[in-house]
Structures are given as C-alpha cells and as structure tokens.
Amino acid sequence: MLSTQTIGSRSRRFDAPEKALGRERFASDEYPESMLWAGALRAGVPHGLLRGVDTTQARAIPGVVAVLTAEDVPGENRQGFIHWDMPVLCGTKVRHAGDAVALVVAETRQILAEALLAIVLDIEPLPVVDGLDAALAPDAPLVHDLETGNVLKQASLRKGNAQAALARCPVVIEETFFTPQQAHCFLETENGTAYMAEDGTLHMTVSTQAPFRDRFEIGRALGLPPDRLHITAPFLGGGFGGKDGSTVQCLLALAAMHAGGRPVKMWWSREESMLAGYKRHAARMHFRLGAEADGTLTALICDLDYDSGAYAHLGVEIMALGLEHSSGPYRVEYLEANGRCIYTNNPVAGAFRGFGVAQVCFAFEGMMDRLAVRLGMDPLELRLKNAIRQGDKNGVGVVMTGSTGMAECLVGLQDHQFWRSRDEWVQSAPPLTRRGVGISAVYNGMGYGRGLADAAVAKIRLTGDGRFRVYNSVSDMGQGNSPTFVQIVCEVLNQNESQMELVQPDTERSHPSGSSSAGRTTYTYGKALIQACEAMRDKLLHRAAMVLMADEASALSLVPGAVRHTSSGRELPLAVLAGMLHPEDRVCIGEAMMPVTHDMPDGGESFRLGFPHLIFPYAAHLARVEVDELTGLVTVCDYVAFTDGGRVLNPQNFEQQVQGAVAQGLGYALWEDCVAENGQLRTTDFSTYVIPGSGDLPDIESHAVETEEESGPFGMKGIGEVGMNGPLPAVASALLRMGLPMIRAPFTPERVLKVLCGGNS
Amino acid sequence: MIISFVLDGEEQTLDVDGGLRAVDVLREYCGVTAPKEGCGTGECGACAVLVDGETRLSCLMLAAQMNGCIVTTAQGLGTDGPHPVQEALADLGGVQCGYCTPGIAVTAAEFLERNPDPTRKEIRDALSGNLCRCTGYHKIVDAVEDAAKRLQKEHGRGE
C-alpha cells in the first residue's frame, strides 16, 4: 500500500521516516562550531518614549561580544515587506511590550542572559491603547503619528446599493461578533543561525516561510544588497503564517554583522515567541443581513475592525480578505463591506492560516444560523439554497469560473448519519447536559490574489548516479508540499520513490517561487514542477534515442531507473545516460503562474494587493457538541469535515491537513485567547495559553469532495487554510441550537455559563 | 563535573556543568538533536527521552541526573532499526512538521511496553503530555494503535 507514489494514491510521506527517527535537522538543530548566542532585550512596557539605553554594565561582562542598539542598525531600520513600520531595534518610541530595544551577542547562553539583565532602559510610559475602543476614542493617544489617528487603513467594498436593498428586505437580522487574538504555537519557536563570510556574504539558516522574500526584507532593513544574503530554509517545525515575514531574521543578521565572522544562533524561548511573535488579528464584526421570506439572501452590510497591534505587518491585506469573504460562500446580490485595520499597543498581528477569513466565517455563519431560526428553516437547507455554484458571482462580483464544490460539500453532510440522526442524538442527552449538532459552510481564496504575481519556478536534476533531485523552493512547514513534489516527479517520470532526492529551499540552489502561504504551494510549484518533469522526460528520451538506436523518441519510454525501447525491451539505465550528459544539461526548469480574475469589484482601491481571488476551496463541517449545564464546559464529541480542494493528490496528506486545521480551529473556538491587560500579555506560555492536547479532541472524520479544478496540477486546488475556518462557526451553530447564542470566541466555560444564566457572552 | 551515561547505546563521558539542562547537553554537547525544545517548561513533551526505560522531559532534568543512566532518544529507539511505533507514525500519517514526533515516539514506545493492547482513549490519555500543532492527533492515535498490533505480532512470532 505504501510503496506506490502515483498521484491519487495513499502513500507515506517522503519526509516521514527521517522525522520519526528524530534525524531530520531543523534550523534549531544547527549548532555551528565556535558559535555565539544572540538575544534581544524586549521593552517590557507597552507604550512609551525611549529616553535611553544604558549598555555600559552589559558591555563590561566577560564573554559579551556586542551590545547593539538602534544606533548600530544600518539601513532603514524598518521591517515589513509591504508596510515598513516596524523597527529592528526601537530608537525613540516603544509601541508594544515585545518591542526589541537592544541586541546582545555573547559566548554562551548564560552570559547572554546575564548581559540582557544588565542593560538599563529609560522609558517614559505613555497612556496605553489597549484595544479597538481605546484606539478609536476621539482623544486616543497615537501609536503612530498618523493623520488618520490609529486607523492604519479604512476601506469599503460595494456591490450595488446595499443600504437601499436592505431597507426593502422583509427579514433583516443584526449581530456583532468578536474573535480573539490567536497564537500560532508552532512547536519549533522562531530561530536561526547566521554568519558573515569574508567576502561579505551573509549566510543564514532560518525557520522561515519565505526565504526568497526574506532577502529583500533583511536587505532593506539593514542596508545589505539582497544578492549578498544567502538563506536556507530546512523543514520548519510548524509555521501556520507565523514565520511569514521577519521574526529572528533582521536581528540575527545584525548580530552576525557584529560577530567577527563567527556563527551566531538566535532562538526565541516560548515566552519570547508569545510576546514578540505575530498573532491572528482580534476582530469585531457588526453584520446586518437581509433576506426574502423564503430564505434567499439579498443584502449584507458589515463593518469589520481588525486589531493590528503595534505594527501593520500584513494587516491591510488580512482585512482585505476579511472584506472579500464577508458574505460567505453564498450568492448575495448586494454588499457593503467596510473595514478598518487599527493600531493598538497589543502584540503585533500578522498572517495566520485563514488570513482574515477565519474571523468573518464566525460572523456570516452566525448570521445564517440566526436567519434559519428566524425563518424556522432547516439550517442546512438554508445554506444549500444560497450556496454559490459554478458560474455564479460571489459576494464581491467575481464569477466563479473554477471548481465550486460548496453545494457538494453540504450535500455530503446532509447524507451523513450524524446529520440525519441529529434529533435522536440531541434528545438522548444525559441529565444536566445539553446537546447540539452544528454545521458550517466555509471557503477561503487560495493564492495571492491579484496584484502580486503568484509564480513559481521549479527545478529538477538528473544526478550523476541516475537519480532525480527535486529543488523545492517553497518552504515546507509541515503541510507536506515537498513530499507531494516527490510524488509528482514519480508520477510524471514513472520512477520509484527510491530514485528521488529532495532539497529544501536554498536561495543559491533553488529558484524564487513565492512564500509558503495562501494555500498555494502545491498548486503553483506543482504546476511548474510538472512542466520541468515533462521537459526532463522529453530530454531523456531524445538523448537515449541515439544510444538505443531508435528513430523517434516516441519509440522509447521511461521505466523506473531506465529508458526502455518499448518494442524490443532494451533498456538504458539512467545512471549510464546521466554519465553521457553534461551536468548543466541534466537540469530542467519549469515555471507557472496562477490565473487571476478580471472581475474587479467597486471599492477597495486602497488595497489592490492580493485581492480579489479567483479560485476557492470549500468545506462543510459538522460538530456534535455537549455542554455541561453546571460548569459551562463545552465538549466536541464528534467532528466531520467535507472538503472541496479539487482533486486529491494523496489522501493521507489531505486528511492530515484537514484534521490539523480542524484541531487548530477547535482551539480557536474553545480555548485559545491571547489575553493582554493594559497592553501586557497575560498568556505567556502553554500553561496560560491553552492549545488542544490529545485528550481534548475527538477523532476527526474527513471526506474529500473531488471537484476537478481544471487550472490546477492534476486537478487540485489547495486546502492549507479552509479547514481552519469551519470549527468556530460549527461549534457556535451547535451552541445556538441549544439556546446559547455565543457572540464572543473562545467559548470558555465562564462565557457559556453566563449565557446559560441568561447573560451575554 | 564528570558525568557518564549510555546514550542511544553508546557510552558518553563528559566534563560539563552538572547544572545544565539535560536537553542542552544532549543536543549541544552530544550532537543528538532528536529531543526538541518546544517550551522549556515541561508542557509540550517535544524533549521527551527515556531514562532507564521511563519517559522523562529532558528540559526539566539536569545534566547531573543523567549520570549513570541509560538514556534513549528517538534516534536510538528500536533494536534492529526503527521502533514499530516510529514505522507506524511514518506509514499512517502521524508525522507532519515532525518536530513533536521524536517526543511522541519515545512516549508511545514506553506506553506500549506498559499497555500492549490499549484503547484509543488510553492512547489519548498517554499522549496528553505531548502537544502537536499539526496533526490534530487523529493519525497519531491511529499509528500508536497500529504499532500495538505490530508489536503483538512481533511478540507472537518470538514465542
């Protein structure tokens, strides 16, 4: 079962055995000889004027190699790759408690810790902007000196006159929803090693989702030419968006520039990761939805506020996706979506699986459930009635020309025994327990969207000993894109897995292929790789024709390890063929670019980057949920997911992505909340910030709805993100059906108890 | 201080500060990077190793405490090749980013010694100290269940 590597087969991941044996080397496993340790001093104050940094005592400690402040930062001292507003080291103002104000390079970790403690900061505290209301108050202190106050970006999207349409609707419902800041909690915290070579090239091995883009971010921040930055990205110990953009990179590069050519290692502790790492944006979402009496959706007006924390990072793009997805995977004729992305002194928000969409899914699905209650309709019927289908226009007016399996996912759920037997299950609740079955229908645009070329360049080499080496250039943070690339090569070149070698991204060996994000890695790089493999196949057959004395390459075929003359059965081993070819001739490159839509909605002119999308994966989820009436404790007993990600290349990998995303989504629904009080994070580790453990989750049933996406490699789309969006609304849907209208996630026992007692969540 | 212990079948004698954390000594001084650090406070289980056959968190252990012990990491698990639990984790999709996997492999291997025929609930309880952010645990539980069967078969042949 596990030896086949053909497309569509359930095969073991290429990377799994080494990882299971503990032999795989992550960035954090590098301890170069004679290395130094680097560490940042964090402000500890959420908002303040930096009057001074006294490094005298720290510098005097034996074993301290360098103590650096903003004055030592060459270049622009600004991180970010769209909005450059985050200093590498703060010089004048502190905007959140995790801001780095000094950087120490030391011989050992002990000396590093001692030196960080010896630095004296003089910070004059400023009033703290601790959330959306504080940021929007008329006399709010300014986090950045913007003319727009603390509003980083305000934008609107419109389709028709939604105000007038809503006024005509016989049924209008209204609600405000709240979602928390969520932490990625990848198990391998942010880290890397770096050294400056004598020729001025900075070599870096880092746990990153975007090694190619990092060169530009580091280069700009520190005034280094990007071509003098060499970055390798081994397998990541998780990412989920939190390693998209500079984490350790700029600080580490700066440290290496002051280390006299010695290698430097920086590895954030869990506490530092919680404090200074990126988070999912907390959001407040006010929705008004209008429908006909038969449940046909007509008009939606929504106002979305995203808390960007202290810096912009990808906040504007994340808000844009929230606006784009605000009407759900449904046909809604009239839309008015208004968004604001707002600065506060909270931890910096950034990319996270479900990129702005996970938030709005809670809101629009909450509206669907409330509408179903109002109309006395079956909630699944209501969703199915309005589900977007191929050829329809979505909420922002993009025609769905690609595979659109929303209805198919819902039909899958409708036929499932957990849905059919929902009433019996609810009625069989034990004493003092309420039961509910909830559903959700969600989607997530894949790829970068318009305005940012979503391209990949794949490279494959026939090695001297007749094997094939795949040069992955899109980081594998665990999602399994790179083992799927091996599978693609096996399929197109008709080879066995034993013939394969896999190289992880390296800016000197592989070619720029975008970041590992937006659910686009297998789609985009996979398409490019198919092209490279086809070129390789043609090349090998043509070259072998001479040796096998065939008149035409079509008389030959590739078989595992050899080229065969089909009619005579004579074979030329690939190892022999490789020896006949010049090394430069044993390489094939392919490239691909994702298609974009030409349907442009009204509004949104201020964020044309990454918006709108053309291709969407879809999912319908079901949760069987129990609530303990005495404690408010919510337990998810069973979970089912139907997912349309186009054709499935490897069912095992597909299920992994769905189950993992659902687990993360259930964490979002029930436990996870970065609590900051007056700008100070109170959830600093795994005992105060709770992610699900093995005992907290049910088995997760995953079903594939394989609609063929004609534009994709072998018909696939991408499922990296969509699974994240379903659990929160599905659990909320179950709770609503037990009479518990939750508007604020996560659904902690305290909040559920409040609602059980008749209060508001 | 000088500490001696057996690490994955090999004698180690080191002159180190006995107050260093075991996880750092294994990774930095011995070059065995299978034990991973995910939290440093005993909450994630990624650094789990077997010490004299029992699961221990190497981030909460001092170097001195390894003196005279037999320490087994995921790299030394299994006798003639990978442990069945490692094979099952790889085969059945229990591995994604793989950072938690070495800790899960040793925890599960020791658990199956104690409980060769566990229920899924017992497996989930046994792994409750090992956090995984990628898989949702479903396939890890599948793998441990399967490893139990593989081990039973192995033992059956041995009798």
PDB file of C-alpha atoms in Angstrom, chain A residues 96-186:
ATOM      1  CA  HIS A  96       4.344  47.149  22.454  1.00  0.00           C
ATOM      2  CA  ALA A  97       5.884  45.238  25.326  1.00  0.00           C
ATOM      3  CA  GLY A  98       7.636  42.847  22.934  1.00  0.00           C
ATOM      4  CA  ASP A  99       9.474  45.558  21.003  1.00  0.00           C
ATOM      5  CA  ALA A 100      13.210  44.842  20.761  1.00  0.00           C
ATOM      6  CA  VAL A 101      15.321  47.678  22.159  1.00  0.00           C
ATOM      7  CA  ALA A 102      18.772  46.105  22.371  1.00  0.00           C
ATOM      8  CA  LEU A 103      20.580  43.122  20.940  1.00  0.00           C
ATOM      9  CA  VAL A 104      23.319  41.199  22.712  1.00  0.00           C
ATOM     10  CA  VAL A 105      25.830  38.776  21.237  1.00  0.00           C
ATOM     11  CA  ALA A 106      27.600  36.578  23.771  1.00  0.00           C
ATOM     12  CA  GLU A 107      29.776  33.494  24.103  1.00  0.00           C
ATOM     13  CA  THR A 108      27.194  31.409  25.969  1.00  0.00           C
ATOM     14  CA  ARG A 109      23.517  31.469  26.768  1.00  0.00           C
ATOM     15  CA  GLN A 110      24.272  32.126  30.438  1.00  0.00           C
ATOM     16  CA  ILE A 111      26.363  35.186  29.628  1.00  0.00           C
ATOM     17  CA  LEU A 112      23.686  36.345  27.199  1.00  0.00           C
ATOM     18  CA  ALA A 113      21.014  36.157  29.894  1.00  0.00           C
ATOM     19  CA  GLU A 114      23.239  37.996  32.359  1.00  0.00           C
ATOM     20  CA  ALA A 115      24.003  40.760  29.856  1.00  0.00           C
ATOM     21  CA  LEU A 116      20.351  41.264  28.921  1.00  0.00           C
ATOM     22  CA  LEU A 117      19.561  41.773  32.602  1.00  0.00           C
ATOM     23  CA  ALA A 118      22.383  44.292  32.938  1.00  0.00           C
ATOM     24  CA  ILE A 119      21.021  46.709  30.325  1.00  0.00           C
ATOM     25  CA  VAL A 120      19.199  49.650  31.851  1.00  0.00           C
ATOM     26  CA  LEU A 121      16.254  51.129  29.961  1.00  0.00           C
ATOM     27  CA  ASP A 122      14.870  54.590  30.491  1.00  0.00           C
ATOM     28  CA  ILE A 123      11.344  54.554  29.123  1.00  0.00           C
ATOM     29  CA  GLU A 124       8.820  57.280  29.841  1.00  0.00           C
ATOM     30  CA  PRO A 125       5.476  55.487  29.831  1.00  0.00           C
ATOM     31  CA  LEU A 126       2.667  56.767  27.621  1.00  0.00           C
ATOM     32  CA  PRO A 127      -1.043  56.003  28.023  1.00  0.00           C
ATOM     33  CA  VAL A 128      -1.731  52.526  26.655  1.00  0.00           C
ATOM     34  CA  VAL A 129      -4.018  51.899  23.702  1.00  0.00           C
ATOM     35  CA  ASP A 130      -5.269  48.537  24.855  1.00  0.00           C
ATOM     36  CA  GLY A 131      -7.885  47.682  22.245  1.00  0.00           C
ATOM     37  CA  LEU A 132     -10.185  48.831  19.465  1.00  0.00           C
ATOM     38  CA  ASP A 133     -12.315  51.152  21.600  1.00  0.00           C
ATOM     39  CA  ALA A 134      -9.299  52.819  23.169  1.00  0.00           C
ATOM     40  CA  ALA A 135      -7.717  53.246  19.738  1.00  0.00           C
ATOM     41  CA  LEU A 136     -10.835  54.808  18.225  1.00  0.00           C
ATOM     42  CA  ALA A 137     -11.663  57.154  21.096  1.00  0.00           C
ATOM     43  CA  PRO A 138     -11.620  60.807  19.982  1.00  0.00           C
ATOM     44  CA  ASP A 139      -8.708  61.703  22.267  1.00  0.00           C
ATOM     45  CA  ALA A 140      -6.834  58.424  21.869  1.00  0.00           C
ATOM     46  CA  PRO A 141      -3.053  58.539  22.184  1.00  0.00           C
ATOM     47  CA  LEU A 142      -1.458  57.864  18.817  1.00  0.00           C
ATOM     48  CA  VAL A 143       0.503  54.645  18.365  1.00  0.00           C
ATOM     49  CA  HIS A 144       1.972  56.011  15.140  1.00  0.00           C
ATOM     50  CA  ASP A 145       1.735  59.651  14.198  1.00  0.00           C
ATOM     51  CA  LEU A 146      -0.855  59.213  11.504  1.00  0.00           C
ATOM     52  CA  GLU A 147      -3.290  61.837  10.271  1.00  0.00           C
ATOM     53  CA  THR A 148      -5.918  59.114  10.367  1.00  0.00           C
ATOM     54  CA  GLY A 149      -5.434  58.630  14.113  1.00  0.00           C
ATOM     55  CA  ASN A 150      -4.887  54.983  14.922  1.00  0.00           C
ATOM     56  CA  VAL A 151      -6.602  53.807  11.751  1.00  0.00           C
ATOM     57  CA  LEU A 152      -3.942  52.196   9.613  1.00  0.00           C
ATOM     58  CA  LYS A 153      -6.350  51.628   6.740  1.00  0.00           C
ATOM     59  CA  GLN A 154     -10.023  52.132   6.136  1.00  0.00           C
ATOM     60  CA  ALA A 155     -11.655  50.671   3.051  1.00  0.00           C
ATOM     61  CA  SER A 156     -15.002  49.698   1.625  1.00  0.00           C
ATOM     62  CA  LEU A 157     -16.294  47.262  -0.965  1.00  0.00           C
ATOM     63  CA  ARG A 158     -19.636  47.673  -2.650  1.00  0.00           C
ATOM     64  CA  LYS A 159     -21.827  45.633  -4.939  1.00  0.00           C
ATOM     65  CA  GLY A 160     -24.967  47.593  -5.808  1.00  0.00           C
ATOM     66  CA  ASN A 161     -26.815  49.738  -3.288  1.00  0.00           C
ATOM     67  CA  ALA A 162     -26.883  47.510  -0.223  1.00  0.00           C
ATOM     68  CA  GLN A 163     -28.447  50.154   2.036  1.00  0.00           C
ATOM     69  CA  ALA A 164     -31.465  50.508  -0.233  1.00  0.00           C
ATOM     70  CA  ALA A 165     -31.697  46.761  -0.792  1.00  0.00           C
ATOM     71  CA  LEU A 166     -31.562  46.044   2.925  1.00  0.00           C
ATOM     72  CA  ALA A 167     -34.352  48.531   3.557  1.00  0.00           C
ATOM     73  CA  ARG A 168     -36.545  46.571   1.125  1.00  0.00           C
ATOM     74  CA  CYS A 169     -35.877  43.167   2.745  1.00  0.00           C
ATOM     75  CA  PRO A 170     -38.788  41.566   4.607  1.00  0.00           C
ATOM     76  CA  VAL A 171     -36.361  39.924   7.020  1.00  0.00           C
ATOM     77  CA  VAL A 172     -33.349  41.716   8.484  1.00  0.00           C
ATOM     78  CA  ILE A 173     -31.147  40.439  11.270  1.00  0.00           C
ATOM     79  CA  GLU A 174     -28.284  42.141  13.050  1.00  0.00           C
ATOM     80  CA  GLU A 175     -25.484  40.988  15.328  1.00  0.00           C
ATOM     81  CA  THR A 176     -21.967  41.856  16.458  1.00  0.00           C
ATOM     82  CA  PHE A 177     -19.337  39.144  16.824  1.00  0.00           C
ATOM     83  CA  PHE A 178     -15.904  39.146  18.479  1.00  0.00           C
ATOM     84  CA  THR A 179     -12.887  36.925  17.910  1.00  0.00           C
ATOM     85  CA  PRO A 180      -9.679  36.845  19.962  1.00  0.00           C
ATOM     86  CA  GLN A 181      -6.015  37.172  19.146  1.00  0.00           C
ATOM     87  CA  GLN A 182      -4.788  33.654  18.469  1.00  0.00           C
ATOM     88  CA  ALA A 183      -1.173  32.477  18.748  1.00  0.00           C
ATOM     89  CA  HIS A 184       0.336  30.107  16.191  1.00  0.00           C
ATOM     90  CA  CYS A 185       2.112  27.933  18.751  1.00  0.00           C
ATOM     91  CA  PHE A 186       4.249  26.090  16.241  1.00  0.00           C
TER      92      PHE A 186
END
